[in-house]
mmCIF file of C-alpha atoms in Angstrom:
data_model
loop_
_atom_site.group_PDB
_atom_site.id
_atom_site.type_symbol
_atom_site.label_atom_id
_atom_site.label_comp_id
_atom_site.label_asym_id
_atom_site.label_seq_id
_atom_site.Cartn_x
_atom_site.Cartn_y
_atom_site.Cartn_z
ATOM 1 C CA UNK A 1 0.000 0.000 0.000
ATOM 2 C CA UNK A 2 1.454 3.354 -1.216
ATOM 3 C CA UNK A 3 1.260 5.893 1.015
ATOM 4 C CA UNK A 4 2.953 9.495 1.605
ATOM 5 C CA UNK A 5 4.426 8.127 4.758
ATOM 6 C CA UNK A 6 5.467 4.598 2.984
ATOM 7 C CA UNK A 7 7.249 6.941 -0.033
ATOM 8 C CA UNK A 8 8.805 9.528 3.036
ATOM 9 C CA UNK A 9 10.256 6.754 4.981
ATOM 10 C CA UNK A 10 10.824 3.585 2.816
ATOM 11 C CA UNK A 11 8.784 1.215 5.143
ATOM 12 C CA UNK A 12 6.674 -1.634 3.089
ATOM 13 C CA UNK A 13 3.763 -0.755 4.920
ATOM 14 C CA UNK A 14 2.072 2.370 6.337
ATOM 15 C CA UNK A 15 2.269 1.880 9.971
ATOM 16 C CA UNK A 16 4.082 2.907 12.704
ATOM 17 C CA UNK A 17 5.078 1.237 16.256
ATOM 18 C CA UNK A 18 5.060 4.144 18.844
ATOM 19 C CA UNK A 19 8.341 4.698 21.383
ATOM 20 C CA UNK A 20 6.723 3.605 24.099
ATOM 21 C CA UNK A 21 8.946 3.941 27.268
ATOM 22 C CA UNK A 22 10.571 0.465 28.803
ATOM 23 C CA UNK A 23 8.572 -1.278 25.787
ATOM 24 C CA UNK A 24 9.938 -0.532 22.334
ATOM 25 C CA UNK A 25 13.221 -1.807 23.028
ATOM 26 C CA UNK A 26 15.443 -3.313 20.173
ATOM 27 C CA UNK A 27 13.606 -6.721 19.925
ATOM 28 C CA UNK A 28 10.417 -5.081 19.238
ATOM 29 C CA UNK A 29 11.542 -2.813 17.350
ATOM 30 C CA UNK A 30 13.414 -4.974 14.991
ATOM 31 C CA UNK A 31 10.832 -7.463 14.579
ATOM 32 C CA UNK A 32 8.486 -4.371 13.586
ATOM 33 C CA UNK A 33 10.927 -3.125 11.093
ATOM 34 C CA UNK A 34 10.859 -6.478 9.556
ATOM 35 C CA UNK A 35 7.349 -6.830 9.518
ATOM 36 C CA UNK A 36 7.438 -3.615 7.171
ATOM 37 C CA UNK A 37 6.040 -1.237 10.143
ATOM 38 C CA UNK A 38 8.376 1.995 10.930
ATOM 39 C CA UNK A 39 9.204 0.724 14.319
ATOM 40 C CA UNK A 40 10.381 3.715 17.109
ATOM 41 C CA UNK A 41 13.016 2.677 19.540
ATOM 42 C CA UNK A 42 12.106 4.441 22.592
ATOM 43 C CA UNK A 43 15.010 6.465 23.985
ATOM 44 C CA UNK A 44 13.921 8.585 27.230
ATOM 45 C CA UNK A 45 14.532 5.942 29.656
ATOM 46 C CA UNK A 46 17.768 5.119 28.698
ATOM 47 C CA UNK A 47 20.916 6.832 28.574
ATOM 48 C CA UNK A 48 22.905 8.029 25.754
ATOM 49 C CA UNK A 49 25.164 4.985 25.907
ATOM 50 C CA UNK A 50 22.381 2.807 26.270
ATOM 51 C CA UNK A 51 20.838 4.734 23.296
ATOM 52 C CA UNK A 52 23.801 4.072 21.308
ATOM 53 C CA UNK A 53 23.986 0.410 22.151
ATOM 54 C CA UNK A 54 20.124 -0.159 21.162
ATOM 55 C CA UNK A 55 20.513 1.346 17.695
ATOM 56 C CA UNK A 56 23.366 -0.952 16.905
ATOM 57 C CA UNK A 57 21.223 -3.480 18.114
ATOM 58 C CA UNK A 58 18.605 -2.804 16.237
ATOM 59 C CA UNK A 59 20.463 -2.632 13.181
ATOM 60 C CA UNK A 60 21.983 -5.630 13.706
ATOM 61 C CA UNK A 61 18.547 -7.227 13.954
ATOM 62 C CA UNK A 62 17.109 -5.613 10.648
ATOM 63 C CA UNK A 63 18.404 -4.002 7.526
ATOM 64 C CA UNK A 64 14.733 -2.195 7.508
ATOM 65 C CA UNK A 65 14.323 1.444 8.384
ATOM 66 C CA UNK A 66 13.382 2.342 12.024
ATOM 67 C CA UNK A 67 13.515 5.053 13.685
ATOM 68 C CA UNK A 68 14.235 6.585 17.598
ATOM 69 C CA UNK A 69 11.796 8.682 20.273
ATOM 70 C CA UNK A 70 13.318 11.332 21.636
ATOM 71 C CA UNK A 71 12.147 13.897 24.623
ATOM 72 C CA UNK A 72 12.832 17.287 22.665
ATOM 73 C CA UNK A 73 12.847 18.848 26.112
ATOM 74 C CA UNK A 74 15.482 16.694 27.907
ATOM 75 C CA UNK A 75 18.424 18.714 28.388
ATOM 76 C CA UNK A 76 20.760 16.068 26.225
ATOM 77 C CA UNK A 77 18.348 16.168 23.616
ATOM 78 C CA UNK A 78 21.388 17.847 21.227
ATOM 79 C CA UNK A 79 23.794 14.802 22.338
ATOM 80 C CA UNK A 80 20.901 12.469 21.658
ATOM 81 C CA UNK A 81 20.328 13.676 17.975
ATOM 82 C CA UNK A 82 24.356 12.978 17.357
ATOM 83 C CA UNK A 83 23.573 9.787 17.897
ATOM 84 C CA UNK A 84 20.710 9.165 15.539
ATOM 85 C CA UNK A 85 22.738 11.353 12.938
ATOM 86 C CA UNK A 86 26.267 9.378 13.750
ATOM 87 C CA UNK A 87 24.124 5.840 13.781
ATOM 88 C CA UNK A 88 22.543 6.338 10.232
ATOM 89 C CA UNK A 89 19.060 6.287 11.439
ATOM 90 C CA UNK A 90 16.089 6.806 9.319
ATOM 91 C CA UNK A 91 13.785 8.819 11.447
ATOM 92 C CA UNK A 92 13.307 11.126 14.350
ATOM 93 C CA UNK A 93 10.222 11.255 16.125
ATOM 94 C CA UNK A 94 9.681 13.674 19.200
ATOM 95 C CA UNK A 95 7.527 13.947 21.940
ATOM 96 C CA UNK A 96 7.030 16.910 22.510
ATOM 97 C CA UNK A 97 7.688 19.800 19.680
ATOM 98 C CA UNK A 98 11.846 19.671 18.354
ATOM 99 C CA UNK A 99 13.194 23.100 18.498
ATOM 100 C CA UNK A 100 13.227 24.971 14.718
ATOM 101 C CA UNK A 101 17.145 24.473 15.226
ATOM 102 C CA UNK A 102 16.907 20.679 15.962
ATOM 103 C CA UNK A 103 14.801 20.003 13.180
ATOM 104 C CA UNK A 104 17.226 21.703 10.819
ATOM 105 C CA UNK A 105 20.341 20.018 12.265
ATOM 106 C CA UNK A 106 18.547 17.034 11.339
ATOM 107 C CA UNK A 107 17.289 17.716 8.064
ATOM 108 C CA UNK A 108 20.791 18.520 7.227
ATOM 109 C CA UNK A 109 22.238 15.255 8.023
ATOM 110 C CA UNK A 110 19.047 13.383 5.594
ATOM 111 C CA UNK A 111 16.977 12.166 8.782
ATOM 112 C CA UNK A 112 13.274 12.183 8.764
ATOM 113 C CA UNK A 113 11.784 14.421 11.725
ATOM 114 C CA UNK A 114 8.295 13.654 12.458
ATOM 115 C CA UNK A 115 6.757 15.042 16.174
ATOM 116 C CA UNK A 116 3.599 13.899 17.857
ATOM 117 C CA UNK A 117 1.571 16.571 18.779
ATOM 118 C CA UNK A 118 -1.822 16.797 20.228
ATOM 119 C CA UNK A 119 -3.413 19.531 18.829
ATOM 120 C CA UNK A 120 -3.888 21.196 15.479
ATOM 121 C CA UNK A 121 -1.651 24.591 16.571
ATOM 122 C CA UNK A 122 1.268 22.322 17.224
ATOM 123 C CA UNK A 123 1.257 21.009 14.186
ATOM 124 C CA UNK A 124 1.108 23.531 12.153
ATOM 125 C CA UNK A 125 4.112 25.151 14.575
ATOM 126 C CA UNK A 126 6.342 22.304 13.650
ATOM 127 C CA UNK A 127 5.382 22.266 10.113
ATOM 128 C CA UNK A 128 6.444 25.966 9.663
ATOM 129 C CA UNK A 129 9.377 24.585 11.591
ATOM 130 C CA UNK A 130 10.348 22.478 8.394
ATOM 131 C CA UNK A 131 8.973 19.003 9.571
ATOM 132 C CA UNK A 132 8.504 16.320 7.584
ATOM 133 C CA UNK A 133 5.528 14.638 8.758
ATOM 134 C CA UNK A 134 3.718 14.740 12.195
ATOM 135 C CA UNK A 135 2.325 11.985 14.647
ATOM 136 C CA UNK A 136 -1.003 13.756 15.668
ATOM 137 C CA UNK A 137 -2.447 11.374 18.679
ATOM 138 C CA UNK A 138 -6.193 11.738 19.581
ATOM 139 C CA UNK A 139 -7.893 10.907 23.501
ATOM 140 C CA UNK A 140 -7.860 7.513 22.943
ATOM 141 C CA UNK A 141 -4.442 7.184 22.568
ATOM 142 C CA UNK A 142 -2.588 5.780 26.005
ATOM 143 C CA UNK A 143 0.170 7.526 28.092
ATOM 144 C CA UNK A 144 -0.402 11.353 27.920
ATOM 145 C CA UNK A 145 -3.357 12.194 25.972
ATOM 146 C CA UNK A 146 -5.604 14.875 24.983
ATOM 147 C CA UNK A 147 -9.116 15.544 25.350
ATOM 148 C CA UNK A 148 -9.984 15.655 21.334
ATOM 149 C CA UNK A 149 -10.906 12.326 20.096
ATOM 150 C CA UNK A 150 -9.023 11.310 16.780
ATOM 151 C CA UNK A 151 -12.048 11.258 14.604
ATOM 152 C CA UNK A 152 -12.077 14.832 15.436
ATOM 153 C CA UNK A 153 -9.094 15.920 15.666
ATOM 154 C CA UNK A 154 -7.579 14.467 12.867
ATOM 155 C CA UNK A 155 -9.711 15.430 10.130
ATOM 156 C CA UNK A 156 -8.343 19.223 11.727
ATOM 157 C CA UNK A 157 -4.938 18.540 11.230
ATOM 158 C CA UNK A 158 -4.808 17.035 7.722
ATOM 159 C CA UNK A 159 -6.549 19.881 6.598
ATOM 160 C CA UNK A 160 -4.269 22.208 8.724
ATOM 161 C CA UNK A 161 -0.684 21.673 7.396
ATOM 162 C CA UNK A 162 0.448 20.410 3.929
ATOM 163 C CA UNK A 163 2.796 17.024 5.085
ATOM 164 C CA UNK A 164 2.154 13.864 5.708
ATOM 165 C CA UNK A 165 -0.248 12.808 8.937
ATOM 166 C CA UNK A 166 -0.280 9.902 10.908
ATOM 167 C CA UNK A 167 -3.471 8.736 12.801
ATOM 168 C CA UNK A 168 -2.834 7.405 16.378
ATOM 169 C CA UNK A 169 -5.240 6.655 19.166
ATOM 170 C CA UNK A 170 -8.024 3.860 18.500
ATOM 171 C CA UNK A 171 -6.277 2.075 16.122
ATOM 172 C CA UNK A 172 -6.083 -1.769 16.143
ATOM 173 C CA UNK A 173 -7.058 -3.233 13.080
ATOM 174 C CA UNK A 174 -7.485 -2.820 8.961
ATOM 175 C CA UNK A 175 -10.314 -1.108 9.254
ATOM 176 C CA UNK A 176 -9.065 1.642 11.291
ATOM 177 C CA UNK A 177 -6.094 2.216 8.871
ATOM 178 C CA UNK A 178 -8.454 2.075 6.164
ATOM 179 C CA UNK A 179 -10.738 5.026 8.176
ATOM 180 C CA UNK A 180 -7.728 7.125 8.745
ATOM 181 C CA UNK A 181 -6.608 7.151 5.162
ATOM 182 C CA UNK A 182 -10.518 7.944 4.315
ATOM 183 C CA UNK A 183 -9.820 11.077 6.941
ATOM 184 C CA UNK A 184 -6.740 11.848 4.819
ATOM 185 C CA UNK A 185 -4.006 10.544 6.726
ATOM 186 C CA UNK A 186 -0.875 8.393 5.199
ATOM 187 C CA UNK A 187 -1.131 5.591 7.892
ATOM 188 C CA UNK A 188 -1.660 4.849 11.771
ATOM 189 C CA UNK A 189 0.434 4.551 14.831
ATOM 190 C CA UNK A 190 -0.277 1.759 17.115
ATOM 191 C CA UNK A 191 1.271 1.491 20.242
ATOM 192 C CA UNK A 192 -0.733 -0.633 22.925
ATOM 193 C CA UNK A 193 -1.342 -2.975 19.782
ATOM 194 C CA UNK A 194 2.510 -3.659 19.224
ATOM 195 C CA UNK A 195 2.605 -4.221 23.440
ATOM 196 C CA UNK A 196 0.086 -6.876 23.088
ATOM 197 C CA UNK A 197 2.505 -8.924 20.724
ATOM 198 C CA UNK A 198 4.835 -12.114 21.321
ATOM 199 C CA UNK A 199 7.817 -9.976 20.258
ATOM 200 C CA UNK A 200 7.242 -7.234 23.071
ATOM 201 C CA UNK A 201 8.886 -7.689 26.278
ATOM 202 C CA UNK A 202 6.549 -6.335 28.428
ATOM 203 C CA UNK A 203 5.812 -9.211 31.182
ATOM 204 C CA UNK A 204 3.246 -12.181 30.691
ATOM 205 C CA UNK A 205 1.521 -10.923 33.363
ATOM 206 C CA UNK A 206 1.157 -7.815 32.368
ATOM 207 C CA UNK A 207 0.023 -8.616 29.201
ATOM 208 C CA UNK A 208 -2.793 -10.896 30.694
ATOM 209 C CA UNK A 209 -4.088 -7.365 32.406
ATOM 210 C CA UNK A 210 -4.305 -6.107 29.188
ATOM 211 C CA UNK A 211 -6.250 -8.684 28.119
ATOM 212 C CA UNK A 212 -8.699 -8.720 30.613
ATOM 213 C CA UNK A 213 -9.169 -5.478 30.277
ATOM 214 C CA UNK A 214 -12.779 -3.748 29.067
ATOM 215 C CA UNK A 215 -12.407 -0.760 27.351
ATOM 216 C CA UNK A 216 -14.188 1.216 30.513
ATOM 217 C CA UNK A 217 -11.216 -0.004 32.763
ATOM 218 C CA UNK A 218 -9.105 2.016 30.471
ATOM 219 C CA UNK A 219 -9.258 5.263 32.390
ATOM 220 C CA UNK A 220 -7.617 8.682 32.549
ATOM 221 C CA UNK A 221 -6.235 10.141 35.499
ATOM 222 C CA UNK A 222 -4.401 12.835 36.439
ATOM 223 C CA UNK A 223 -2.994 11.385 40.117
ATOM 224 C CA UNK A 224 0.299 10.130 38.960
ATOM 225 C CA UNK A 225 2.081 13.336 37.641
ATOM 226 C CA UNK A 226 -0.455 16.083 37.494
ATOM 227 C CA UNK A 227 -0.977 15.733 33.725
ATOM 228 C CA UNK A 228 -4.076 13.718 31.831
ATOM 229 C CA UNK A 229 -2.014 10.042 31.835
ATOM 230 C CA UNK A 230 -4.645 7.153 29.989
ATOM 231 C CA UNK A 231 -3.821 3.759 31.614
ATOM 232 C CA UNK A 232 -5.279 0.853 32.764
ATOM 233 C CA UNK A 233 -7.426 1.177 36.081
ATOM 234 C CA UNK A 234 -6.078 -0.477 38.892
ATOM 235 C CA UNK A 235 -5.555 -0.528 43.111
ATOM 236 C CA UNK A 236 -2.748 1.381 42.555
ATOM 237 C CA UNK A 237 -4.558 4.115 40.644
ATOM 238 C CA UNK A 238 -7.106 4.408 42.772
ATOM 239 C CA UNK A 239 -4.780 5.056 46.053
ATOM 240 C CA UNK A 240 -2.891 7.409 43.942
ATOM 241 C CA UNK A 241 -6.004 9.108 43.400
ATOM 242 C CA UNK A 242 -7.121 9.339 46.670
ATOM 243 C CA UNK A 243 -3.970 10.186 48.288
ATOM 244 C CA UNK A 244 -3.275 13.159 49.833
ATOM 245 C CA UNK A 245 -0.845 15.599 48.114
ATOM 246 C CA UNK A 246 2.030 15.504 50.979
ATOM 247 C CA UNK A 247 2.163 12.047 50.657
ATOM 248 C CA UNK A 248 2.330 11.834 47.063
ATOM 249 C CA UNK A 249 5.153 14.376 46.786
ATOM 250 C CA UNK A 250 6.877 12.031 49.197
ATOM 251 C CA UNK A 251 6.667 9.030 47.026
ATOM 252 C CA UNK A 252 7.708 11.054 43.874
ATOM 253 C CA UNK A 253 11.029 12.248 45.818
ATOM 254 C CA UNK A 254 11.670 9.047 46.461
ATOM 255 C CA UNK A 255 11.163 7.810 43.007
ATOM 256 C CA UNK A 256 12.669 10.629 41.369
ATOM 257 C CA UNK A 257 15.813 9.572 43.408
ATOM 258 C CA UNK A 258 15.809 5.900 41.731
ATOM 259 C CA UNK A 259 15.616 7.432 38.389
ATOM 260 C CA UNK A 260 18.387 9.197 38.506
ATOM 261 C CA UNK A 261 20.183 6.276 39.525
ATOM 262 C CA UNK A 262 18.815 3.761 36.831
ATOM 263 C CA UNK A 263 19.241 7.007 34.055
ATOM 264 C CA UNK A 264 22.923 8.717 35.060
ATOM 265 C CA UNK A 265 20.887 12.020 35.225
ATOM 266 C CA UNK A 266 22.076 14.552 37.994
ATOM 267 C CA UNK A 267 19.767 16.224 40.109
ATOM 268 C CA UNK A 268 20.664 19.220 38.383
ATOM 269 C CA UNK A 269 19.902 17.953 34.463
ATOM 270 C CA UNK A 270 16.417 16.728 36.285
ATOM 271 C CA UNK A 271 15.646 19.997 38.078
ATOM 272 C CA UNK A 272 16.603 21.307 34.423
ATOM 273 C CA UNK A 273 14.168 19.012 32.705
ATOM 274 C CA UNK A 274 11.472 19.929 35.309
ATOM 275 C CA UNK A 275 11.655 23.466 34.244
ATOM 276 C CA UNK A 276 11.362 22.648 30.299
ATOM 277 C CA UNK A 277 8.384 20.488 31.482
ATOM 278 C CA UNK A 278 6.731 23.640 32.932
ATOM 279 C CA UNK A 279 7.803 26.120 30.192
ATOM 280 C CA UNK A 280 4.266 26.667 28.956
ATOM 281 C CA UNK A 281 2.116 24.134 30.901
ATOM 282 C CA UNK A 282 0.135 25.462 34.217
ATOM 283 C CA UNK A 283 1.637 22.772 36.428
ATOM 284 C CA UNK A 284 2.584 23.722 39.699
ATOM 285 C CA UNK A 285 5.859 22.579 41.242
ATOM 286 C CA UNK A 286 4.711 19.602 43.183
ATOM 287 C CA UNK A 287 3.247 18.518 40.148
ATOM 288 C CA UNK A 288 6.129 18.598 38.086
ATOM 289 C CA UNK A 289 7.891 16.912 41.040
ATOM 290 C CA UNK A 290 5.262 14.247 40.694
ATOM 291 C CA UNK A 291 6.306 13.685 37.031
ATOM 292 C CA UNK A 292 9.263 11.729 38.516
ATOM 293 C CA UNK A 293 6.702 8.972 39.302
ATOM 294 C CA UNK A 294 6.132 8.344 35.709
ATOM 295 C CA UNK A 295 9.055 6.369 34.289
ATOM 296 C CA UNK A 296 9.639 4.470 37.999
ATOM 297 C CA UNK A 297 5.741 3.735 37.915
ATOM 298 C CA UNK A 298 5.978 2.221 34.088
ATOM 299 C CA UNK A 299 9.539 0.343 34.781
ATOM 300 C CA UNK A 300 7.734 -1.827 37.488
ATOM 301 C CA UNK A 301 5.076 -2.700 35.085
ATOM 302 C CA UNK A 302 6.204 -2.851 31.831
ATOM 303 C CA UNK A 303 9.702 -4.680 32.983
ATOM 304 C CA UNK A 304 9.872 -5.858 36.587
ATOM 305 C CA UNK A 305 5.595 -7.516 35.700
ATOM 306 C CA UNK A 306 4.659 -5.654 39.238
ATOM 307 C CA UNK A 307 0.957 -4.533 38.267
ATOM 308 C CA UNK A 308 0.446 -4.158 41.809
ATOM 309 C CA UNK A 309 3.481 -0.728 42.110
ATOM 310 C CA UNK A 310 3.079 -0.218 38.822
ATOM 311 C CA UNK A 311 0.970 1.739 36.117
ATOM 312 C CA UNK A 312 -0.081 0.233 32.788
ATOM 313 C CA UNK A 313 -0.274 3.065 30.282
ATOM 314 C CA UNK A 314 -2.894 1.999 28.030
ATOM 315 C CA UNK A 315 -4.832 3.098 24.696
ATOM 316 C CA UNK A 316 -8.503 2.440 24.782
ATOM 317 C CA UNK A 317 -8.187 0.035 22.358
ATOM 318 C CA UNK A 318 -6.787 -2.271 25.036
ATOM 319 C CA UNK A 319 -10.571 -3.191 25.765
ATOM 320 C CA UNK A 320 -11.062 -5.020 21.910
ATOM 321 C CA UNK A 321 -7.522 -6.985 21.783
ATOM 322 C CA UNK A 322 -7.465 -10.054 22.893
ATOM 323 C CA UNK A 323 -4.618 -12.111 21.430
ATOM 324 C CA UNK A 324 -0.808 -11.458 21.323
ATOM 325 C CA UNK A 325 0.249 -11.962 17.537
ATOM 326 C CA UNK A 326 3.783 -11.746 16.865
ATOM 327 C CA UNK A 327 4.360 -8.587 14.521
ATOM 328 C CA UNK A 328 4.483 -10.135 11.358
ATOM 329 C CA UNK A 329 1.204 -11.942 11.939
ATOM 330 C CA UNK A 330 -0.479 -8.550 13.357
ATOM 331 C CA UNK A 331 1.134 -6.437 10.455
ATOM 332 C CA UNK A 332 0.065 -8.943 7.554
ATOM 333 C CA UNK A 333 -3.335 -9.888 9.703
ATOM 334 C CA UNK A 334 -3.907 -5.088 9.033
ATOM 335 C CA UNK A 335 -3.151 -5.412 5.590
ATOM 336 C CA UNK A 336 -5.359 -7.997 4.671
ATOM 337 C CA UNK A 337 -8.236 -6.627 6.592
ATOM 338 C CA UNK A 338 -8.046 -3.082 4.882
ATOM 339 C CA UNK A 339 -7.383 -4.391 1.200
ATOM 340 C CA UNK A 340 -10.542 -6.391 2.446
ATOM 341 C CA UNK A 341 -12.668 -3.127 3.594
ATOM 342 C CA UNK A 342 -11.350 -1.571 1.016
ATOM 343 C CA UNK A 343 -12.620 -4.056 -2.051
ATOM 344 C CA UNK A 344 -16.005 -4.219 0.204
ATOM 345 C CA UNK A 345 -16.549 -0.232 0.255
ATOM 346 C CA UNK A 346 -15.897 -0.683 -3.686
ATOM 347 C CA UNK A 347 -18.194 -3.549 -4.195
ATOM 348 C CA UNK A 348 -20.649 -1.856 -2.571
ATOM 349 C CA UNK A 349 -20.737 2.092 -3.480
ATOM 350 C CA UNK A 350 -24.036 3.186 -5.265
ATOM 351 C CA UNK A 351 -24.179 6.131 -7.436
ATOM 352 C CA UNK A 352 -27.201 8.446 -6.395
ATOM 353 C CA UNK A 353 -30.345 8.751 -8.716
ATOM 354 C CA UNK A 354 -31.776 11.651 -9.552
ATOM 355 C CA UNK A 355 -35.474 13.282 -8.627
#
């Protein structure tokens, strides 16, 4: 399936798997890349080393294209991007909005920038910016979300800015790749999809609580960092949610303090990254001290399997999966079903009659 984002990045197939944090690691990743998918190795949650030693990995896994997440707000962003430009990768994807002079410095060296955003402003902001496609996520989507749902917000965007969209939030299946190209996007981004696979890491039983889950027990919630965060309910959630705000600031400092020790961050790059996290957000400080529950709170999920200290970011779509495909079999199993939706909407279509 031709696509602008298929022609823009060289992947068989227009779909992407999100950088999800402790998840898209170089196994899924690879096997994504195979599949034909732009897979994302996620990169905030490790550090540049690491970063370096995943991309080799990765590319020793797969001659494909892939690309890497970055936090443009992380105060080794700059170092980060020598990587990706050093490595050879194929695209940059962002977070948060890349800085006009990021964006160029990558441009320059031939790599593909393409940020998520979350609203139709910051898309058009990074497309004036010189970007070469943009990841526009909807409510639906899991980890920090908006309150526009796709169907609406996309359909915005596309119409917004003149380069190529990708659809994410709600998508699982053909059909919904099939819908977002009808909206005028050049593919979807699945992320809790690609979790739910036999090539992702993420725990067994982890996965089984994805599985059980309805889509109403996908929930958004504001307790762990101060910011809407879509995830799985869970005990946990609810005694975030109901605990008071001393206590939670004492858990974060005590998280915040094994992060820096798993990431090599000092407290001064984190106080540093604190303040770019506030730079145009109406967070107050305890809040942005609470984001330092975020990446501790996924790790003991998503790689130690502790559902019961951890949070399960989550799309809604987590509520209609219910096997764990490896991601050739998902990728191929998409295809088929929207050439399939696609020869049925042809078979069907009726011209209307006049009087």
């Amino acid at each position: 399936m031709d696509t602008a984002l298929t022609r823009l990045t060289g992947v068989r197939h227009p779909i992407v798997q999100t950088g999800m944090g402790w998840v898209a690691g170089p196994r899924l990743v690879s096997a994504a890349a195979n599949a034909g998918a732009l897979g994302i190795l996620a990169s905030a949650t490790m550090t540049p080393d690491q970063l370096k030693s995943a991309v080799r990995e990765v590319k020793s896994r797969t001659n494909a294209p892939f690309g890497v997440n970055l936090r443009a707000d992380a105060g080794d962003a700059r170092e980060r991007v020598r990587i990706i430009i050093d490595e050879g990768v194929k695209v940059a994807s962002f977070a948060l909005a890349p800085s006009r002079e990021l964006i160029a410095e990558l441009k320059d060296a031939g790599v593909v920038v393409i940020p998520s955003v979350g609203a139709r402003r910051h898309a058009e902001k990074v497309a004036a910016w010189g970007a070469d496609a943009v990841l526009v996520q909807g409510g639906e989507g899991g980890g920090h979300t908006g309150e526009v749902a796709t169907t609406v917000l996309l359909p915005q965007v596309v119409d917004a800015v003149g380069i190529p969209v990708i659809a994410a939030g709600g998508f699982y299946d053909g059909r919904g790749l099939v819908a977002a190209l009808a909206y005028g996007a050049a593919g979807i981004a699945m992320g809790t999809r690609f979790l739910l696979t036999s090539d992702s890491t993420v725990p067994d039983a982890v996965k089984a609580k994805y599985l059980a889950a309805s889509v109403k027990e996908v929930t958004v919630t504001t307790a762990v960092d101060g910011l809407p965060h879509r995830m799985l309910r869970t005990d946990l959630v609810n005694s975030l949610e109901r605990a008071g705000r001393t206590r939670a600031v004492a858990q974060a400092v005590r998280r915040a303090a094994g992060f820096r020790k798993i990431s090599g961050l000092s407290w001064a790059r984190m106080v540093r990254d604190g303040l770019a996290m506030k730079h145009g957000k109406d967070l107050t400080w305890s809040q942005v001290l609470l984001a330092a529950n975020t990446p501790m709170l996924l790790k003991a999920s998503m790689v130690e399997g502790r559902t019961d200290l951890g949070v399960m970011a989550s799309g809604q779509v987590a509520g209609l999966i219910d096997d764990l495909p490896c991601c050739a079999e998902l990728i191929a199993r998409v295809m088929a079903e929207a050439h399939t939706a696609l020869e049925e909407l042809l078979a069907h279509r009726t011209l209307p009659t006049a009087g």
